[in-house]
Short mmCIF file of C-alpha atoms and ligand atoms in Angstrom, two decimals:
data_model
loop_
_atom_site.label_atom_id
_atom_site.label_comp_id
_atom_site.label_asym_id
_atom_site.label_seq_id
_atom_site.Cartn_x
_atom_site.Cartn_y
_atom_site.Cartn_z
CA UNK A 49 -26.12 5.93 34.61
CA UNK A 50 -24.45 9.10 36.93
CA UNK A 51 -23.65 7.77 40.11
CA UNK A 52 -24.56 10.80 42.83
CA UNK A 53 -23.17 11.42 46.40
CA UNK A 54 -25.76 14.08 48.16
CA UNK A 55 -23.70 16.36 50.64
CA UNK A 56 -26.88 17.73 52.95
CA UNK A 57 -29.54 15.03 51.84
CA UNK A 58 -31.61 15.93 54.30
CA UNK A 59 -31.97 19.38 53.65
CA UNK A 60 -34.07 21.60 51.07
CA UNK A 61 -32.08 20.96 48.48
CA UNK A 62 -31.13 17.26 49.60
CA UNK A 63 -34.51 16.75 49.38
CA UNK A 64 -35.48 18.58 45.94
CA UNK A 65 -31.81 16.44 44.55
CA UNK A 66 -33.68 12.99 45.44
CA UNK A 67 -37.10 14.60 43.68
CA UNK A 68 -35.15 14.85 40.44
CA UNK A 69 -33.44 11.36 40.90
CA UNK A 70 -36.58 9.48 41.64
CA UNK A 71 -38.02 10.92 38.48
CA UNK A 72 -34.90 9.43 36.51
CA UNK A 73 -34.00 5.86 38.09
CA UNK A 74 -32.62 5.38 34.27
CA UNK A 75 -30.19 8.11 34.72
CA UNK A 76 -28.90 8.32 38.13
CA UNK A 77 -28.22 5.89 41.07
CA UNK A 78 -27.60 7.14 44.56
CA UNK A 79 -24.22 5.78 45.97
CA UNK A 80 -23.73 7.98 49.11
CA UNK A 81 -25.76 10.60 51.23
CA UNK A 82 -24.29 12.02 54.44
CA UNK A 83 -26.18 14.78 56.60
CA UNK A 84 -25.81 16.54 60.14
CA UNK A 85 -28.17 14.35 63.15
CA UNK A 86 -31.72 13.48 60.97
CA UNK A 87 -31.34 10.03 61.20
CA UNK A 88 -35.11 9.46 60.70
CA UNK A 89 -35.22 10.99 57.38
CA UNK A 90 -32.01 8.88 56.12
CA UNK A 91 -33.14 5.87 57.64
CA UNK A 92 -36.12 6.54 54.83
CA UNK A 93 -33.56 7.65 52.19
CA UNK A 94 -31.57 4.86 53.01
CA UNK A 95 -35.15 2.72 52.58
CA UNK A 96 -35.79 4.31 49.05
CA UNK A 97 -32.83 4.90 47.16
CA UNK A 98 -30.02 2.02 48.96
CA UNK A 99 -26.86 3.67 49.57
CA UNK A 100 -23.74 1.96 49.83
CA UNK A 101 -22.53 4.33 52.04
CA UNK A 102 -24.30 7.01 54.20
CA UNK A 103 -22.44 9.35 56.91
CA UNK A 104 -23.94 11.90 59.92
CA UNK A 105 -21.59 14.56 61.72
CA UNK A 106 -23.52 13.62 64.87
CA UNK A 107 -21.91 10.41 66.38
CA UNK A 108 -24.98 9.79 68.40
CA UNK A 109 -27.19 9.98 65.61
CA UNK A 110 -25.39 7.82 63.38
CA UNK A 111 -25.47 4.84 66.00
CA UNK A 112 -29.03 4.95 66.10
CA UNK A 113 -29.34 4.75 62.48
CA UNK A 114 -26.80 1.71 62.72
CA UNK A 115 -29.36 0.03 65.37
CA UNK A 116 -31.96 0.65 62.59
CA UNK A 117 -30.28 -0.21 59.50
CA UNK A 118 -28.37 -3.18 60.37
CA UNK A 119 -30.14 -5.81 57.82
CA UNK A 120 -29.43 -3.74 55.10
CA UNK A 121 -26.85 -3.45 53.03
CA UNK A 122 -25.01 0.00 53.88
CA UNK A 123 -21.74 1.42 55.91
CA UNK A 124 -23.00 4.15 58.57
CA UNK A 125 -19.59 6.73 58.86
CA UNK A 126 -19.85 9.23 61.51
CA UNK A 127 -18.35 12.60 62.10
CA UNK A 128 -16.25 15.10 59.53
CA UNK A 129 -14.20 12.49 58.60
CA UNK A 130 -17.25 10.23 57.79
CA UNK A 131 -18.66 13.00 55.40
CA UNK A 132 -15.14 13.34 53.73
CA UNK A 133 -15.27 9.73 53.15
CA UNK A 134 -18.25 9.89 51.54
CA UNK A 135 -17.70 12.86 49.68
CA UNK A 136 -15.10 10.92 48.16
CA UNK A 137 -16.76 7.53 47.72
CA UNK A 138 -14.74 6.17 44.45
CA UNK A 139 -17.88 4.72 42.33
CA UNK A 140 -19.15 8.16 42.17
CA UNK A 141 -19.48 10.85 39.46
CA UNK A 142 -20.89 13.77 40.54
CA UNK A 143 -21.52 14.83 44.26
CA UNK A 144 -24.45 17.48 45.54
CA UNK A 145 -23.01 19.87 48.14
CA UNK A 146 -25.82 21.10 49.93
CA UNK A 147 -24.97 21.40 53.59
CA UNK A 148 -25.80 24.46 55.08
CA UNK A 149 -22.96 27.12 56.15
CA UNK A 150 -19.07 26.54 56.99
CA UNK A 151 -19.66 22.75 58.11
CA UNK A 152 -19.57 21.99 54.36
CA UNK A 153 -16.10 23.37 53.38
CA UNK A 154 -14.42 19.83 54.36
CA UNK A 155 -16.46 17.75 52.56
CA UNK A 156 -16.63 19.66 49.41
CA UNK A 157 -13.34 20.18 49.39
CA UNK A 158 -12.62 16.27 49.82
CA UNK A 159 -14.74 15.51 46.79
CA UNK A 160 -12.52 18.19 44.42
CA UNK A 161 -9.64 16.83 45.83
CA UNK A 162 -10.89 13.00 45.01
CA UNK A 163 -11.29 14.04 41.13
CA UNK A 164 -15.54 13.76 41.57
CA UNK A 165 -16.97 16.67 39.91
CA UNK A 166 -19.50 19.45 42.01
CA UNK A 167 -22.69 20.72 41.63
CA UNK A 168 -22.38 23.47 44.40
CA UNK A 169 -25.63 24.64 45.94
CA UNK A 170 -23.54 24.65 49.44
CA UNK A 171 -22.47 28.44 48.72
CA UNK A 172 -20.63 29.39 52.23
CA UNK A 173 -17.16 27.38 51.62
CA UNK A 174 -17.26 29.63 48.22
CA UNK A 175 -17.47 32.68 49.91
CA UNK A 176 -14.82 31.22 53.22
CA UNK A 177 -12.37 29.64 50.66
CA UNK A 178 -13.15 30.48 46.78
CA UNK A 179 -9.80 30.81 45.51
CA UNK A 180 -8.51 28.39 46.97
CA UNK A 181 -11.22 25.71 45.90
CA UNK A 182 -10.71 26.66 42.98
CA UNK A 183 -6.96 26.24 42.82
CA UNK A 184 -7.96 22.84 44.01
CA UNK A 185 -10.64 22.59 41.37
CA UNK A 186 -8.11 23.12 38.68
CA UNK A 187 -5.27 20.99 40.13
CA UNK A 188 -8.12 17.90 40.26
CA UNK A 189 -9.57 18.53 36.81
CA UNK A 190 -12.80 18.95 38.40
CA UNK A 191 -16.07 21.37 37.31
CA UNK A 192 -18.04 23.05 40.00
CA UNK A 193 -21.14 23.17 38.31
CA UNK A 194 -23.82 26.24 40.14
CA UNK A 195 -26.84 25.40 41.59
CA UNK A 196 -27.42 28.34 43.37
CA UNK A 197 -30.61 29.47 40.96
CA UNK A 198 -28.84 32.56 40.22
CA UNK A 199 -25.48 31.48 39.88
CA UNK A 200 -27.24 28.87 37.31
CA UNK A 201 -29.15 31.31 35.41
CA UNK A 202 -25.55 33.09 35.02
CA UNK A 203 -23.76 29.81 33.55
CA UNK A 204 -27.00 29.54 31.15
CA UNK A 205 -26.55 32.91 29.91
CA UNK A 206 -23.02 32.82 29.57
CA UNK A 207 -23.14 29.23 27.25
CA UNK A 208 -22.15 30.15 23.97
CA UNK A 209 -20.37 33.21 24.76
CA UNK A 210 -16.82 34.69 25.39
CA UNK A 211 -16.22 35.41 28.78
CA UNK A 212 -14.51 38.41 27.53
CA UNK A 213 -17.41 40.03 25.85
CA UNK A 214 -18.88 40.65 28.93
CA UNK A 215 -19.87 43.71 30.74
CA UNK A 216 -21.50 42.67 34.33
CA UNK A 217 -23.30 40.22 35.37
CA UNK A 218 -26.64 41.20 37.58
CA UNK A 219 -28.21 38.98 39.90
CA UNK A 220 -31.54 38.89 41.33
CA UNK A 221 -33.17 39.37 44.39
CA UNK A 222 -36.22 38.97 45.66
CA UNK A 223 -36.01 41.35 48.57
CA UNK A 224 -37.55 38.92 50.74
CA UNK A 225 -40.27 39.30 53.24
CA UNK A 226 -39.42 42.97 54.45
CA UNK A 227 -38.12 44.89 51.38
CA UNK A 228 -41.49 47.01 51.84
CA UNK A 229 -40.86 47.29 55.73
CA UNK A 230 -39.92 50.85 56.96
CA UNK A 231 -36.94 50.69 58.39
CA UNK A 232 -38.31 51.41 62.06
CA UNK A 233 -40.32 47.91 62.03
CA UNK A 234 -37.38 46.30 61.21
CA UNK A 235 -36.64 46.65 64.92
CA UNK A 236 -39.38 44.09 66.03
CA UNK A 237 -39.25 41.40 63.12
CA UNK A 238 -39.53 37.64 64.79
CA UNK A 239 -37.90 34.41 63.31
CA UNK A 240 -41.25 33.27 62.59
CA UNK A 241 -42.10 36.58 60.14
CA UNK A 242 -38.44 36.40 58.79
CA UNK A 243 -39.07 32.70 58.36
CA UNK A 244 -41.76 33.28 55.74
CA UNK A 245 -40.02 33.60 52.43
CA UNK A 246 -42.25 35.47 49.93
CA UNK A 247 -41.42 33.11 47.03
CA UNK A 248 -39.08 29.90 47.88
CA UNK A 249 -39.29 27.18 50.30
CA UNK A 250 -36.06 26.85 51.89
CA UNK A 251 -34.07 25.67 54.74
CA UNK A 252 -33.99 27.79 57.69
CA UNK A 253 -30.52 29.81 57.59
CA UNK A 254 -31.25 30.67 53.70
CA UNK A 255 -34.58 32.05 54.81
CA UNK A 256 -33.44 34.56 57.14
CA UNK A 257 -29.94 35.08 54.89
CA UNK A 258 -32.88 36.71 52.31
CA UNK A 259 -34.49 38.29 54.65
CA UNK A 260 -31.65 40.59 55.86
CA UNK A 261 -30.21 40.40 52.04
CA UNK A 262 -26.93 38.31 53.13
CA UNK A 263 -27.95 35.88 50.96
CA UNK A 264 -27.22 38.26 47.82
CA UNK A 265 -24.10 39.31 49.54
CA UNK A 266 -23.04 35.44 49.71
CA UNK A 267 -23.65 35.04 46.47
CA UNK A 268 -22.13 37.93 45.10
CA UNK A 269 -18.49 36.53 46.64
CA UNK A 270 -19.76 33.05 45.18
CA UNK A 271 -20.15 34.68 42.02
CA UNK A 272 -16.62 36.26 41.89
CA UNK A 273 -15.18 32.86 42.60
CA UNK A 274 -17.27 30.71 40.28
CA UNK A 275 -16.93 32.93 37.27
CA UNK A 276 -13.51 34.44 38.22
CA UNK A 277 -15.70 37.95 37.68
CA UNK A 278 -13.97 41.02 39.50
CA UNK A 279 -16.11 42.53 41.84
CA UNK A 280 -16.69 46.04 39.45
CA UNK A 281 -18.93 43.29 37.06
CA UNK A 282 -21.26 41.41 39.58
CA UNK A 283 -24.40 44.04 40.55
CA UNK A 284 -27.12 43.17 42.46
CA UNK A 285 -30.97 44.17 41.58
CA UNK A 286 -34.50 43.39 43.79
CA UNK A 287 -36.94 41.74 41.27
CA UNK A 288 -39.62 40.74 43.67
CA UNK A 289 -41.35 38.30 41.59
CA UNK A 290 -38.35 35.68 41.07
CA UNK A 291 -39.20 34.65 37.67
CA UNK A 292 -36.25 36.30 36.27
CA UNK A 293 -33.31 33.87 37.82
CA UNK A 294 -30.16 37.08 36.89
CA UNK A 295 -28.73 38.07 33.88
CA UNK A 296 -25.84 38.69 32.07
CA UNK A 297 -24.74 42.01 30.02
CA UNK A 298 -22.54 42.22 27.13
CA UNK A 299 -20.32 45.32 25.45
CA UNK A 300 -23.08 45.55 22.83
CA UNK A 301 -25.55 46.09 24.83
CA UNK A 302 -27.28 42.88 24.68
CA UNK A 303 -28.50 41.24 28.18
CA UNK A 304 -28.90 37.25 28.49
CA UNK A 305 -31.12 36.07 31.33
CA UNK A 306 -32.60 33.25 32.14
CA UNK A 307 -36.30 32.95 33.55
CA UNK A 308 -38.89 30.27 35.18
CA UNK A 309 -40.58 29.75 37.97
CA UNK A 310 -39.32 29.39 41.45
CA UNK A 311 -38.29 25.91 41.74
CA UNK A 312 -34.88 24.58 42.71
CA UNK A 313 -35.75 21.12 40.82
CA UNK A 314 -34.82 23.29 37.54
CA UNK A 315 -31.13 24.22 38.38
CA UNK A 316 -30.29 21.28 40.33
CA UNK A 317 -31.77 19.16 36.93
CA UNK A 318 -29.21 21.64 34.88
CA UNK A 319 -26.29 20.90 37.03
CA UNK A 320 -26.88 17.24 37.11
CA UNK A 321 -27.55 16.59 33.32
CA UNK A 322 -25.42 18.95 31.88
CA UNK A 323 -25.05 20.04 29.15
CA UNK A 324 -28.40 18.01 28.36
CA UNK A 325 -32.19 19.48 29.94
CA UNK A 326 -34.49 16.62 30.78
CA UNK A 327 -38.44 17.42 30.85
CA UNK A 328 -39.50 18.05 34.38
CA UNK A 329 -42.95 19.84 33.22
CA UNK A 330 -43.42 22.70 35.37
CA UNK A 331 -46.39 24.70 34.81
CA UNK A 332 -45.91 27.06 31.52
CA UNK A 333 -44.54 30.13 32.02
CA UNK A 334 -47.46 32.39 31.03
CA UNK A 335 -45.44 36.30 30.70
CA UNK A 336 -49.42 37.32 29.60
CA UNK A 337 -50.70 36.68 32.84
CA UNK A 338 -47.68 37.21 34.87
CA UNK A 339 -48.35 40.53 33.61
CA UNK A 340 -45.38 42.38 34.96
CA UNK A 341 -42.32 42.19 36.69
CA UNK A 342 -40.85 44.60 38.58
CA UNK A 343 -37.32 45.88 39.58
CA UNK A 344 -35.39 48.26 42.12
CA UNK A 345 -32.34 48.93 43.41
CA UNK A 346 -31.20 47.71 46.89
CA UNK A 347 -31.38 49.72 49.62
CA UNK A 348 -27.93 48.89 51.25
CA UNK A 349 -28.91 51.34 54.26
CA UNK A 350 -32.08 49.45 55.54
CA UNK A 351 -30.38 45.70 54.55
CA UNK A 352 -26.92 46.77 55.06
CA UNK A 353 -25.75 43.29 55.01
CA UNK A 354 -25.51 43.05 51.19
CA UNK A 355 -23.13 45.70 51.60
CA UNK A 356 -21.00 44.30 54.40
CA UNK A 357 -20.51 41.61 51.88
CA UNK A 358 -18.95 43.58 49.21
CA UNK A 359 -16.96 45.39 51.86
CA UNK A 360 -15.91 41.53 52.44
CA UNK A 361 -15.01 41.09 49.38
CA UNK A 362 -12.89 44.08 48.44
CA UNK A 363 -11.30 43.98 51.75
CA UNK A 364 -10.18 40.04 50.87
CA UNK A 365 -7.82 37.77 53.14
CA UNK A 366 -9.81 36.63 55.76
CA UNK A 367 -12.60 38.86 55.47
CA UNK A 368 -15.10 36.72 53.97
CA UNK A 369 -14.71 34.40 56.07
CA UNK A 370 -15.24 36.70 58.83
CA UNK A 371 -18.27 37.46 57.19
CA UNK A 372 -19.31 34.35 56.60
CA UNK A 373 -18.42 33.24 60.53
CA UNK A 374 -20.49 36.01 61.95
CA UNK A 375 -23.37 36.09 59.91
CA UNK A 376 -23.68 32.35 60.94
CA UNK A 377 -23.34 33.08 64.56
CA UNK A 378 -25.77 35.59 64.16
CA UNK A 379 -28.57 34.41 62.39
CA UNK A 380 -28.19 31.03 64.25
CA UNK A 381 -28.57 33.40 68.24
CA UNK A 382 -31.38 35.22 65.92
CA UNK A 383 -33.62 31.96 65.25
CA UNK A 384 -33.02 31.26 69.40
CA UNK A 385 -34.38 34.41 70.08
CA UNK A 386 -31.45 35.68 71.60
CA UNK A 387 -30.29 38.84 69.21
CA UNK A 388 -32.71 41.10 67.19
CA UNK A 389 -32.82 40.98 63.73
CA UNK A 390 -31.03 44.39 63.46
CA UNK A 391 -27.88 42.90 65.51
CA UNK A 392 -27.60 40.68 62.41
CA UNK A 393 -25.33 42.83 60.67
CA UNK A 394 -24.14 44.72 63.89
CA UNK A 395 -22.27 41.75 65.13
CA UNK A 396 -20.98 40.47 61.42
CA UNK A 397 -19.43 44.35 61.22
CA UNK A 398 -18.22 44.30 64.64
CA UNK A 399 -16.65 40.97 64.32
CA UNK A 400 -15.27 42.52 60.32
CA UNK A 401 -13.48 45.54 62.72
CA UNK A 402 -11.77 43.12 64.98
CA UNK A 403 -10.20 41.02 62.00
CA UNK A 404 -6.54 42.11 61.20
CA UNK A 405 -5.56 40.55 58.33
CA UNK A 406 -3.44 37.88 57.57
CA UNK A 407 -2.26 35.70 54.33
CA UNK A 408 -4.49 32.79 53.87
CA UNK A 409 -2.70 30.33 52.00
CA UNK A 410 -4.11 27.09 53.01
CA UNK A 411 -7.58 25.84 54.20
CA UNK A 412 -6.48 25.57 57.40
CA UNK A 413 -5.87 28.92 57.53
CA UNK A 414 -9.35 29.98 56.48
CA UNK A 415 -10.40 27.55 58.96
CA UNK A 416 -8.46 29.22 62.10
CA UNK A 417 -10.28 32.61 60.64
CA UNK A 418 -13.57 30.81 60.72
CA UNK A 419 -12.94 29.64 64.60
CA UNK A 420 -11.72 33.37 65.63
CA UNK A 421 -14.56 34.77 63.93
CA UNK A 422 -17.24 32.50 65.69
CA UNK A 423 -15.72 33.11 69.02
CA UNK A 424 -15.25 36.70 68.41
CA UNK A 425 -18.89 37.28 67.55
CA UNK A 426 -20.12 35.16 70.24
CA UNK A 427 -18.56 37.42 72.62
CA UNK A 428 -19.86 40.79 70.47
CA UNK A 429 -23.15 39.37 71.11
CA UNK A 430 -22.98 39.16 74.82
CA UNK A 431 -23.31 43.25 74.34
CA UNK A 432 -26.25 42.84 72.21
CA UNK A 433 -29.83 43.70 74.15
CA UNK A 434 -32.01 40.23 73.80
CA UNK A 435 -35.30 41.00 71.71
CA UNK A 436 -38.27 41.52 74.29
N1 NAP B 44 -32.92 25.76 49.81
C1 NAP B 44 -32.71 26.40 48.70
O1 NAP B 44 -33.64 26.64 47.91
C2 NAP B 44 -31.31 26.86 48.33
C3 NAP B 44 -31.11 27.59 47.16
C4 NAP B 44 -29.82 27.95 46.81
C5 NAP B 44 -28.74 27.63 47.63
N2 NAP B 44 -28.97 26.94 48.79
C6 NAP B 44 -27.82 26.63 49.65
O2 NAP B 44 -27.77 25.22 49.84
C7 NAP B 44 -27.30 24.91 51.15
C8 NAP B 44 -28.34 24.04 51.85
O3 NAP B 44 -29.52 24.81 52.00
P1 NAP B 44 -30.89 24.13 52.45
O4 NAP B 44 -31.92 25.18 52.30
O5 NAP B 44 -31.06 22.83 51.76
O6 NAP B 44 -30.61 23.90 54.01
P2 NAP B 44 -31.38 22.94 55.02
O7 NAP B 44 -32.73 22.60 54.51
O8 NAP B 44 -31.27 23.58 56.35
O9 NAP B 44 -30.51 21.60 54.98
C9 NAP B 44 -29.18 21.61 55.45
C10 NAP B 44 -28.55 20.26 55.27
O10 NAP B 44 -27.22 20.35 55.83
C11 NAP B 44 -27.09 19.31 56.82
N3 NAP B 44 -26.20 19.77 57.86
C12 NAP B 44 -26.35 20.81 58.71
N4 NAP B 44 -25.30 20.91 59.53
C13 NAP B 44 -24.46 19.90 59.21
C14 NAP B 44 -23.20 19.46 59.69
N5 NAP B 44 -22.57 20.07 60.72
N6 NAP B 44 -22.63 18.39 59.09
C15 NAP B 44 -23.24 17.75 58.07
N7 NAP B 44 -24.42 18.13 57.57
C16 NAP B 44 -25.03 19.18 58.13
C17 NAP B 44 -28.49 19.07 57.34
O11 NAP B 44 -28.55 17.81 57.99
P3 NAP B 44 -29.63 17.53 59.18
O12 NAP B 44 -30.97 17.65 58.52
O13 NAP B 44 -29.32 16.16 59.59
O14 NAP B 44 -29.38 18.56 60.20
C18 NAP B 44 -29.27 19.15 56.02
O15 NAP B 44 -29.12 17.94 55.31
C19 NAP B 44 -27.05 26.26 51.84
O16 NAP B 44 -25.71 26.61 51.70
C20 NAP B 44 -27.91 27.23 51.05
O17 NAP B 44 -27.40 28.55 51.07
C21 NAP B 44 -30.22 26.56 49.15
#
């Protein structure tokens, strides 16, 4: 039996993490779940899976849940420190990050530091902090295992093989809802059309990460940290259809992928059975009537926030995090209707110019980065025109 802490139960993936469990109580036993303020939809986690220990970031919400859950048999933590504690709940083996954005970082980095090993679907304390996680990671003796679909289908295609013996490594992208939008429209795009993810169901700061293509630029820096890849191997193609997950190219020539259909269930299964695959009978992948599947390059001009990424990652120090900080800002100001979808990457370059470097050598540096950048886009965005 795995014991499981879920970092962002609440969530997306949260939710797709407790799909898998429920379909193997033999295997896995919830121990802890902690998310932001949906105390509704713990207090029914809670109800279903019994918890020793649960935690919400949102003091407020977490008393109500106390009010609610007071018969049963389950400590309520509140706050960051609450989520650290359960991160690092002792009868646990394996913990799900899957908060959304920078809030994660602590937490994830208290269960490495606790010895519990990581499946990582939480990719923006990768991209804020990846070296140093995985210092931590190595210090601890703890695995980060991907859950990121592509980042998966990377680790799948890698099994068996010498790290050396490889070429690139390519990952996938669907292109998301606009990749056929001329670049003029782009101008009037809405939450609710950049909300509407061509091929996965997602939470809503993912969504519109795909849509401007940040999402690949996250996960490119998640991928250079994960698989200690230098930035000259990780490449980035559109494949609209999303069957094939990314792939991974050898000297000889010969190029590993792995393929399905869209569903998180599959990678999260991977991580949390590993190295073992359990049956979770999808439909059958039928190539025939698929019929084809297509590919392009991306066009870093009309999306240029996959680029800004790579900029971020080259640059190093502080700039991912910059990244990272901005884009946040941004697409958060974007779903309140209060930036365009084309000051997206205006502000997160903006906010890049204003960084001057400096040494990160401890989280808390990266964290004083993260706070400069937030306020420093804020303020960038007080130039930006509101959408009409
Ligand atoms: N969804 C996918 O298919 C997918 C695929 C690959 C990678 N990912 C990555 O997985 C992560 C989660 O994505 P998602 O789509 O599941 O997001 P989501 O549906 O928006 O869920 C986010 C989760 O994070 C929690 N949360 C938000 N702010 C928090 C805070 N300050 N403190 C503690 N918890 C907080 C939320 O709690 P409340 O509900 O209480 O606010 C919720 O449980 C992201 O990093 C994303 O990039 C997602």
């Amino acid at each position: 039996m795995k014991r499981i802490v879920i970092l962002g139960s609440t969530g997306s993936i949260g939710a797709s993490t407790l799909d898998v469990v429920a379909k193997f109580p033999d295997r896995f036993q919830i121990v802890g779940l902690a998310a932001g303020s949906n105390d509704q939809i713990l207090e029914d986690q809670i109800r279903t899976f019994q918890p020793k220990v649960v935690a919400l970031s949102s003091p407020t919400a977490a008393k109500r849940l106390r009010g609610r859950v007071n018969t049963l048999q389950v400590e309520v933590l509140e706050g960051e420190s609450g989520l650290c504690e359960v991160a690092r709940f002792p009868e646990c083996d394996l913990v799900i990050s899957a908060i959304v954005g920078g809030a994660g970082l602590k937490p994830t980095l208290s269960a490495i530091q606790a010895g519990r090993q990581v499946a990582l679907a939480n990719k923006e304390p990768m991209v804020m902090a990846g070296q140093l996680m995985q210092q931590e990671a190595l210090k601890h003796g703890v695995t980060i295992f991907p859950i990121d679909s592509e980042h998966s289908a990377i680790f799948q295609s890698m099994e068996g093989h010498r790290k050396t013996d490889i070429r690139r490594v390519v990952l996938t992208a669907s292109g998301g809802p606009f990749w056929d939008w001329a670049a003029t429209d782009l101008e009037h795009v809405t939450p609710e059309q950049a909300l509407k993810h061509p091929n996965w169901e997602m939470g809503n700061k993912i969504t519109i990460d795909s849509a401007s293509l940040m999402n690949k630029g996250l996960e490119v820096i998640e991928a250079r940290w994960l698989f200690d890849l230098p930035i000259e191997q990780i490449d980035v193609v559109i494949h609209r259809e999303s069957i094939i997950h990314s792939l991974v190219e050898y000297c000889d020539g010969s190029v590993i992928s792995q393929l399905g259909h869209p569903d998180m269930r599959t990678p999260i299964s991977y991580a949390m059975n590993y190295p073992e695959r359990v049956p979770l009978h999808p439909p059958v992948l039928d190539l025939g009537k698929i019929g084809k599947l297509t590919f392009f390059p991306p066009d870093t001009e009309k999306f240029p926030c996959l680029q800004l990424a790579y900029n971020a990652l080259a640059g190093g120090a502080g700039l991912p995090a910059t990244l990272n900080a901005a884009n946040e800002v941004a697409v958060h100001a974007f779903l309140k209707n209060q930036i365009a979808f084309l000051a997206i990457p205006k502000v997160i370059q903006e906010t890049m110019t204003a960084y001057s470097p400096t040494p990160l050598s401890t989280i808390d540096d990266v964290l004083e980065v993260d706070q400069w950048a937030r306020r420093t886009a804020e303020e960038i965005m007080k130039t930006c025109v509101a959408p009409v």
